[in-house]
Coordinates of C-alpha atoms in Angstrom, one line a residue:
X26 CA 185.9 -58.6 -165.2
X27 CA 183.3 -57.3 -162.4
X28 CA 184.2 -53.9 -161.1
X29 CA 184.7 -55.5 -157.6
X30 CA 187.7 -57.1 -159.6
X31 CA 188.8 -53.8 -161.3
X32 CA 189.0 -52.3 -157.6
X33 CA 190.2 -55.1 -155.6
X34 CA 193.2 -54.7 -158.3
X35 CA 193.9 -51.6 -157.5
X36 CA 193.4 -51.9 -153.8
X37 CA 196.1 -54.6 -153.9
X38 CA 198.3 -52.1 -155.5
X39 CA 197.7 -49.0 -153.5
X40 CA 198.5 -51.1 -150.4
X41 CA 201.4 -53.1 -151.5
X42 CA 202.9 -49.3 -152.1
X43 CA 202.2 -48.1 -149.5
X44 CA 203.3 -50.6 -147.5
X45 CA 206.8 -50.4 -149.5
X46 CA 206.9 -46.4 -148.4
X47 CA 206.0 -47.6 -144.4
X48 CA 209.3 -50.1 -145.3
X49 CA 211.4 -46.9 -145.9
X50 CA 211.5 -45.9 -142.7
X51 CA 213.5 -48.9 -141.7
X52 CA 216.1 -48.2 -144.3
X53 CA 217.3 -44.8 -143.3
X54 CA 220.6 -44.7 -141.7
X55 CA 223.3 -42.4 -141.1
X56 CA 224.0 -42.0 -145.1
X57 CA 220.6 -40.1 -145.0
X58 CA 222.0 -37.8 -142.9
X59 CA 225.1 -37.0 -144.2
X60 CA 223.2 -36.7 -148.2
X61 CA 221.0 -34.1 -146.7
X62 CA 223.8 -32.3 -144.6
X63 CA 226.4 -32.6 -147.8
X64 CA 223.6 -31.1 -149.7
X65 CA 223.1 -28.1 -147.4
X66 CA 226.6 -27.3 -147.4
X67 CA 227.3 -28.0 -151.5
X68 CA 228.6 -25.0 -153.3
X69 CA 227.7 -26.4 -156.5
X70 CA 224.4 -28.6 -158.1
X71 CA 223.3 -31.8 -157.7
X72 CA 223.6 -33.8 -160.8
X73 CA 220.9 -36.9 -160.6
X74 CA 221.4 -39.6 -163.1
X75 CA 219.4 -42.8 -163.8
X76 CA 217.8 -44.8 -166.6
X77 CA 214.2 -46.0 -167.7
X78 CA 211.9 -45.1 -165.0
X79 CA 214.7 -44.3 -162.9
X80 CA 215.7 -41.8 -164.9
X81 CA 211.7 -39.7 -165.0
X82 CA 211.8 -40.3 -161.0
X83 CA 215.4 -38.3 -161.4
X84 CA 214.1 -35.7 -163.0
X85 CA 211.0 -35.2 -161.1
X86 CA 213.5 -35.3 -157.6
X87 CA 215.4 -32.4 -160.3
X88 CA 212.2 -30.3 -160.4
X89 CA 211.5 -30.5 -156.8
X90 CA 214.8 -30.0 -155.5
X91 CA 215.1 -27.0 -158.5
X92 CA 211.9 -25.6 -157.0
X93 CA 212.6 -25.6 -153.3
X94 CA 216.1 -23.8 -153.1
X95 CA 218.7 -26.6 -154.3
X96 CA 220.5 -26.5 -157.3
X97 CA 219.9 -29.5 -159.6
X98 CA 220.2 -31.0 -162.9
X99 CA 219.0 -34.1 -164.6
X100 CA 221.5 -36.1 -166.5
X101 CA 220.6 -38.9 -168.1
X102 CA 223.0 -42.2 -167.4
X103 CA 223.0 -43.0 -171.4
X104 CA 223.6 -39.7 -172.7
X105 CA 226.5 -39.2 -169.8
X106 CA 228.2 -41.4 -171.5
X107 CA 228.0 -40.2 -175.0
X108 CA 229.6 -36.8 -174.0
X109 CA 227.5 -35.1 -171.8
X110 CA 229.2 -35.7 -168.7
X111 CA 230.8 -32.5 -169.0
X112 CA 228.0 -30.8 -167.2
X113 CA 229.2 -32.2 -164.4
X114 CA 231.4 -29.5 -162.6
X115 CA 234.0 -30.3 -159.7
X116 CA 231.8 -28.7 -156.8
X117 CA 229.0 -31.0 -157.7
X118 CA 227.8 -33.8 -156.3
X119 CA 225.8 -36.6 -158.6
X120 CA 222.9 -38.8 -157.2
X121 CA 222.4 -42.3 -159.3
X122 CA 219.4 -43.8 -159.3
X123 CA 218.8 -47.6 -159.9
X124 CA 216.5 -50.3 -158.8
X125 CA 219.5 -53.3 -159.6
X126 CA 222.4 -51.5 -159.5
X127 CA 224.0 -53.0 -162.2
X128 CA 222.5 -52.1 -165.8
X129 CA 225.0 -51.5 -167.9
X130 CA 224.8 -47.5 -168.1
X131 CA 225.4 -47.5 -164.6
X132 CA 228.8 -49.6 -164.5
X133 CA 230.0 -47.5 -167.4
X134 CA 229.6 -44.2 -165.6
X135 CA 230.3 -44.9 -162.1
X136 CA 234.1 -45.3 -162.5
X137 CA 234.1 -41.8 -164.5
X138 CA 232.0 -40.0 -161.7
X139 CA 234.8 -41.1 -159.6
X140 CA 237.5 -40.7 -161.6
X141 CA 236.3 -37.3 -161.3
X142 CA 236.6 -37.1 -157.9
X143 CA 232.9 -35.8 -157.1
X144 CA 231.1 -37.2 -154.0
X145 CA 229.0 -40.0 -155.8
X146 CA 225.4 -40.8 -153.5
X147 CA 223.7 -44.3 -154.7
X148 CA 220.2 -44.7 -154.6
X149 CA 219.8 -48.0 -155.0
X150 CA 217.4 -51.2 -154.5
X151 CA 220.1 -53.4 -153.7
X152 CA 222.8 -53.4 -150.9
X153 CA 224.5 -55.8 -152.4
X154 CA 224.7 -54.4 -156.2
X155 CA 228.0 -52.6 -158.0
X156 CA 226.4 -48.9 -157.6
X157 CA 226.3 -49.5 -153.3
X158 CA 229.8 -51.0 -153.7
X159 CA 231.0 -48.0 -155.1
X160 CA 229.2 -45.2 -153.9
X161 CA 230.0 -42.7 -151.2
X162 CA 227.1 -42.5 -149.1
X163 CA 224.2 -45.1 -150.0
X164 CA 220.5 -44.2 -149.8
X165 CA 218.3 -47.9 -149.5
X166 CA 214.8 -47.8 -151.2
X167 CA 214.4 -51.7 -151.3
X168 CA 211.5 -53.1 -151.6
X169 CA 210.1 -56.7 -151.2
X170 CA 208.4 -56.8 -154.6
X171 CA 206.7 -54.8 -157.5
X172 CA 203.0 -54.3 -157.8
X173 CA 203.5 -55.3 -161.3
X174 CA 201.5 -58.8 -161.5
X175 CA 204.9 -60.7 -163.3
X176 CA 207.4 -58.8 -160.3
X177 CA 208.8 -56.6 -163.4
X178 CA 207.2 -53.2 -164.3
X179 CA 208.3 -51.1 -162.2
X180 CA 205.9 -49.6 -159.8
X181 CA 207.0 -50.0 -156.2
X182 CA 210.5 -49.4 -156.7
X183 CA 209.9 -46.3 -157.9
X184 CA 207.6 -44.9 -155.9
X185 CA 210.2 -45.8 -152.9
X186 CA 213.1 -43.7 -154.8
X187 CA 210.2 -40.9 -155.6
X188 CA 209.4 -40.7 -151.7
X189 CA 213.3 -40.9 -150.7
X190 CA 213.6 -38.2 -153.0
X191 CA 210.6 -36.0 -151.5
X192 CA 212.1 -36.8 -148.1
X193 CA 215.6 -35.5 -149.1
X194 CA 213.8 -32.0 -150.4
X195 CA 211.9 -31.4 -147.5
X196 CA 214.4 -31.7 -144.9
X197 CA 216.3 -29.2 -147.0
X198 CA 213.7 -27.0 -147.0
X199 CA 212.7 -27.3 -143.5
X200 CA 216.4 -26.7 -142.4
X201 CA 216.7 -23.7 -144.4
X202 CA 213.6 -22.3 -143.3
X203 CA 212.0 -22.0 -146.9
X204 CA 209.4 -19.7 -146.8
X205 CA 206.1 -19.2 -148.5
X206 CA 207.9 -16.3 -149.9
X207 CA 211.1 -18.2 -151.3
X208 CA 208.4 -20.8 -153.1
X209 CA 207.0 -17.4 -154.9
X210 CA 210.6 -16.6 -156.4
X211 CA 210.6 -19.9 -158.0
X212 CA 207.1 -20.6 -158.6
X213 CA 206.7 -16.8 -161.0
X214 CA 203.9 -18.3 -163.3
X215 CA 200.8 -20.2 -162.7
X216 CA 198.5 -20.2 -160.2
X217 CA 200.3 -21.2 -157.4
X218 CA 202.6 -18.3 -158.1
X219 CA 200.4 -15.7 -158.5
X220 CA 198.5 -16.7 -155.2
X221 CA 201.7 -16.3 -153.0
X222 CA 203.1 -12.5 -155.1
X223 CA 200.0 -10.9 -156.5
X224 CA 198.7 -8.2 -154.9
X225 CA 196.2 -5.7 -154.7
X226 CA 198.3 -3.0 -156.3
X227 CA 199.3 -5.3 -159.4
X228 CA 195.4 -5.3 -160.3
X229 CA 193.3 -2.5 -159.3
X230 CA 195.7 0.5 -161.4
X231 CA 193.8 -1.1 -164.5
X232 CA 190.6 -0.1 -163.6
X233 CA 188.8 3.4 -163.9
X234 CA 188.4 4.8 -160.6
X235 CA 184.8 5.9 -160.1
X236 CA 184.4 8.8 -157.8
X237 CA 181.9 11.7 -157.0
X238 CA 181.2 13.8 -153.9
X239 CA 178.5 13.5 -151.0
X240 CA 176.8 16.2 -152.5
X241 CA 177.3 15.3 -156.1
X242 CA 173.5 14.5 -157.8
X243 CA 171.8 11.3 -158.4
X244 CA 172.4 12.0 -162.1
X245 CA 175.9 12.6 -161.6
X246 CA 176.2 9.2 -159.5
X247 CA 174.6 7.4 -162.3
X248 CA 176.2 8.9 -165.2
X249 CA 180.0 8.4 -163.0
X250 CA 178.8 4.7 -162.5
X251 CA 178.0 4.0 -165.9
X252 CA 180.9 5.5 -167.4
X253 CA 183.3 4.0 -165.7
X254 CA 181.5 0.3 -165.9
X255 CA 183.0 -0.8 -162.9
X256 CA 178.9 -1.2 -161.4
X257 CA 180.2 1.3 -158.4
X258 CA 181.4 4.6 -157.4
X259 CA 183.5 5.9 -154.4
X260 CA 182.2 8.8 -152.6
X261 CA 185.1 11.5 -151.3
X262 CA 185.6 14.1 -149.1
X263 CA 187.2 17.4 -150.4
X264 CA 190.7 15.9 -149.6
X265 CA 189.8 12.4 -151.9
X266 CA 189.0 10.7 -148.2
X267 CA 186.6 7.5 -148.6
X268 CA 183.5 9.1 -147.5
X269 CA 181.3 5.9 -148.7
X270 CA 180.3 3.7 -151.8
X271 CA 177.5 3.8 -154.0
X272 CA 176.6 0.7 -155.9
X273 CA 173.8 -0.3 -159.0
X274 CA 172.4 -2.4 -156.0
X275 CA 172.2 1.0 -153.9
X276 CA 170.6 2.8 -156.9
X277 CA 168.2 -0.2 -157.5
X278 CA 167.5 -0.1 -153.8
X279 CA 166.8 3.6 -153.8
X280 CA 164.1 3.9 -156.7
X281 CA 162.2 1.2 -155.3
X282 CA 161.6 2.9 -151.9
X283 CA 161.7 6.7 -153.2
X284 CA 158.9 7.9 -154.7
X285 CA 160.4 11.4 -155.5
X286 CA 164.2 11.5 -157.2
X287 CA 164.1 15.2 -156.6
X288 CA 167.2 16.7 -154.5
X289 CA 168.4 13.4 -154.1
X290 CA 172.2 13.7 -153.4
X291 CA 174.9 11.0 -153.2
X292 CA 175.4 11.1 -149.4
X293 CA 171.1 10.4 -149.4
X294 CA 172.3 7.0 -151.3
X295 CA 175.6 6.0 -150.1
X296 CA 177.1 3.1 -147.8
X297 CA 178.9 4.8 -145.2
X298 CA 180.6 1.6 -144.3
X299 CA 182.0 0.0 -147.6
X300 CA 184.5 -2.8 -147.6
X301 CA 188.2 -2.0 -147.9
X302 CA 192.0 -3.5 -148.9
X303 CA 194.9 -2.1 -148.5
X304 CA 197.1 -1.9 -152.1
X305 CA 199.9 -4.2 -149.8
X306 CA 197.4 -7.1 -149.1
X307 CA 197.9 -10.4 -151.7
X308 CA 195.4 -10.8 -154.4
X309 CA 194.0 -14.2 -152.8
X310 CA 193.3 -11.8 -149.0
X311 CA 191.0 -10.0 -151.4
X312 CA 189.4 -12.9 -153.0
X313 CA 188.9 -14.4 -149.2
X314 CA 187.3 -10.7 -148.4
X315 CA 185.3 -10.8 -151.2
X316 CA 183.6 -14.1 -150.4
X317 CA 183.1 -13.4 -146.7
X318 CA 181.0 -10.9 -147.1
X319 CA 179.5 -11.6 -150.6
X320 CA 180.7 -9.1 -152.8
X321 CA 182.2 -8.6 -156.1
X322 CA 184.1 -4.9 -155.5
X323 CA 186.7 -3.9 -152.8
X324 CA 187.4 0.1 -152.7
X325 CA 191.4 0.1 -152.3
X326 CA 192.7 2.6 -149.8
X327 CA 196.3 3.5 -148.2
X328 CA 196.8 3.9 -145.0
X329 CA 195.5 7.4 -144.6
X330 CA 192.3 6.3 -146.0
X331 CA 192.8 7.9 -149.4
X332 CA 191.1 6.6 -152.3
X333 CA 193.0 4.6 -154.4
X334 CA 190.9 2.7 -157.0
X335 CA 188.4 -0.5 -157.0
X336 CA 189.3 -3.9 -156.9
X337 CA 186.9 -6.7 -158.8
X338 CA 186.2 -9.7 -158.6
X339 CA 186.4 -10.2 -162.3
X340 CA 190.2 -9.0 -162.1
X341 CA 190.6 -12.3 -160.1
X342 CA 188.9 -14.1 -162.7
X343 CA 191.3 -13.1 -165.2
X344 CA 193.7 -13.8 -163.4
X345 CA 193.1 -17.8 -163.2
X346 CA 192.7 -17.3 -158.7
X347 CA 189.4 -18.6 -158.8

């Protein structure tokens, strides 16, 4: 098979999805509403049910949902029946996913779901199958046919209840006014976490903090910078202001234009104009900083201009922002 082939496959597929997801549209109705509002205004979780691929499409809507301020749970259909329906508490309401709507799991459970008198949505391929009969409030997700060469796998089907379900999470989100900040409480670990909480002050009370006076002696400044390993030093005033920085390039810099080292002080070598953060700022401001202007070290500061410590780039590094 010619790679023209190969692609033209998957050209067909990408399209016949997509043109599934530009279907959805069509389907929303007034039950959309009243899933999202319902779900805005539930005092317990969401419990979202399904089996086969249903069921990893309701447990990736779980995560999201999980994620993004609304309580949720996966359960799945078969094991609901086998005793661990009791998760389900009275103030929840349970989703149930299924392309037919009418596998066995899914006949079982729905008449215990409402036995148990807790608002039952139906997502649901078919308006004419047993699960849209009986549910509550109905969400549509159609579609004309799989991508799936025999019609069988599915592949468009789910991707229709996996886009329903993204659509559900961010109106919630958008009508609670989630915030940048409320992803961070959920999102702890990783990267994405640590670029929307870490800050300056979580990283730069590691380090040494290099430091010597304007009139401190080029062997002072040298023996401070190596010492500390940090490749800079701060220079202060008497009351620990910022004065400037010294840096190896500075020292490099120096010996190649001075022919005498004699008397040579640290306000002779010193950039009176370093580049600053605040101990407030978020780690990824600094890294942003950092690459504007081409440098490896920010010299942290509070708001009286008091030396604080030195930010580098290689803290960054370590922790996975670049």
């Amino acid at each position: 098979m010619s790679k023209q082939s190969i692609r033209g496959i998957a050209m067909r597929t990408i399209e016949m999805e997509s043109e599934a997801i530009r279907g959805l549209g069509a389907l929303l109705d007034d039950n959309f509403d009243k899933v999202v509002t319902a779900l805005l205004e539930l005092k317990g979780r969401l419990v979202v049910s399904g089996v086969g691929k249903s069921a990893l499409i309701a447990q990736k809507i779980v995560a999201t949902l999980n994620s993004t301020g609304t309580p949720a749970i996966f359960l799945h259909a078969g094991d609901a029946i086998h005793g661990d329906l009791g998760m389900v508490q009275p103030e929840d309401m349970v989703m149930l996913i299924s392309k037919s709507g009418h596998s066995p799991e899914i006949k079982w459970l729905v008449p215990l779901i409402k036995n148990f008198g807790n608002t039952l949505i139906g997502m649901v391929g078919s308006r004419d199958s047993y699960l849209a009969a009986h549910s509550d409030l109905v969400l549509d997700t159609t579609v004309d046919k799989e991508a799936c060469p025999n019609g069988l796998a599915p592949t468009t089907s789910t991707t229709a209840q996996l886009v329903m379900g993204d659509a559900i999470a961010v109106c919630l989100m958008e009508l609670r006014g989630f915030t940048e900040a409320d992803f961070a409480k959920f999102h702890p670990g990783g990267t994405l976490g640590k670029k929307l909480y870490l800050r300056v002050s979580d990283l730069y009370v590691q380090n040494e903090r290099p430091a010597v006076s304007p009139e401190s002696s080029l062997k002072e400044v040298i023996v401070e910078i190596s010492r500390k390993r940090l490749g800079i030093t701060a220079v202060l005033e008497s009351d620990r202001r910022l004065a400037g920085v010294i840096t190896d390039g500075d020292l490099r810099r120096m010996l190649e234009q001075t022919v005498t080292l004699e008397g040579i002080k640290a306000r002779d070598i010193m950039s009176g104009q370093p580049k600053v953060i605040g101990p407030d700022a978020l780690a990824v401001e600094a890294l942003d900083r950092m690459r504007t202007f081409d440098i490896s070290q920010l010299i942290v500061i509070d708001e009286n201009g008091l030396f604080l410590g030195v930010l580098q780039l290689h803290d960054l590094v370590r922790e996975g922002l670049i």
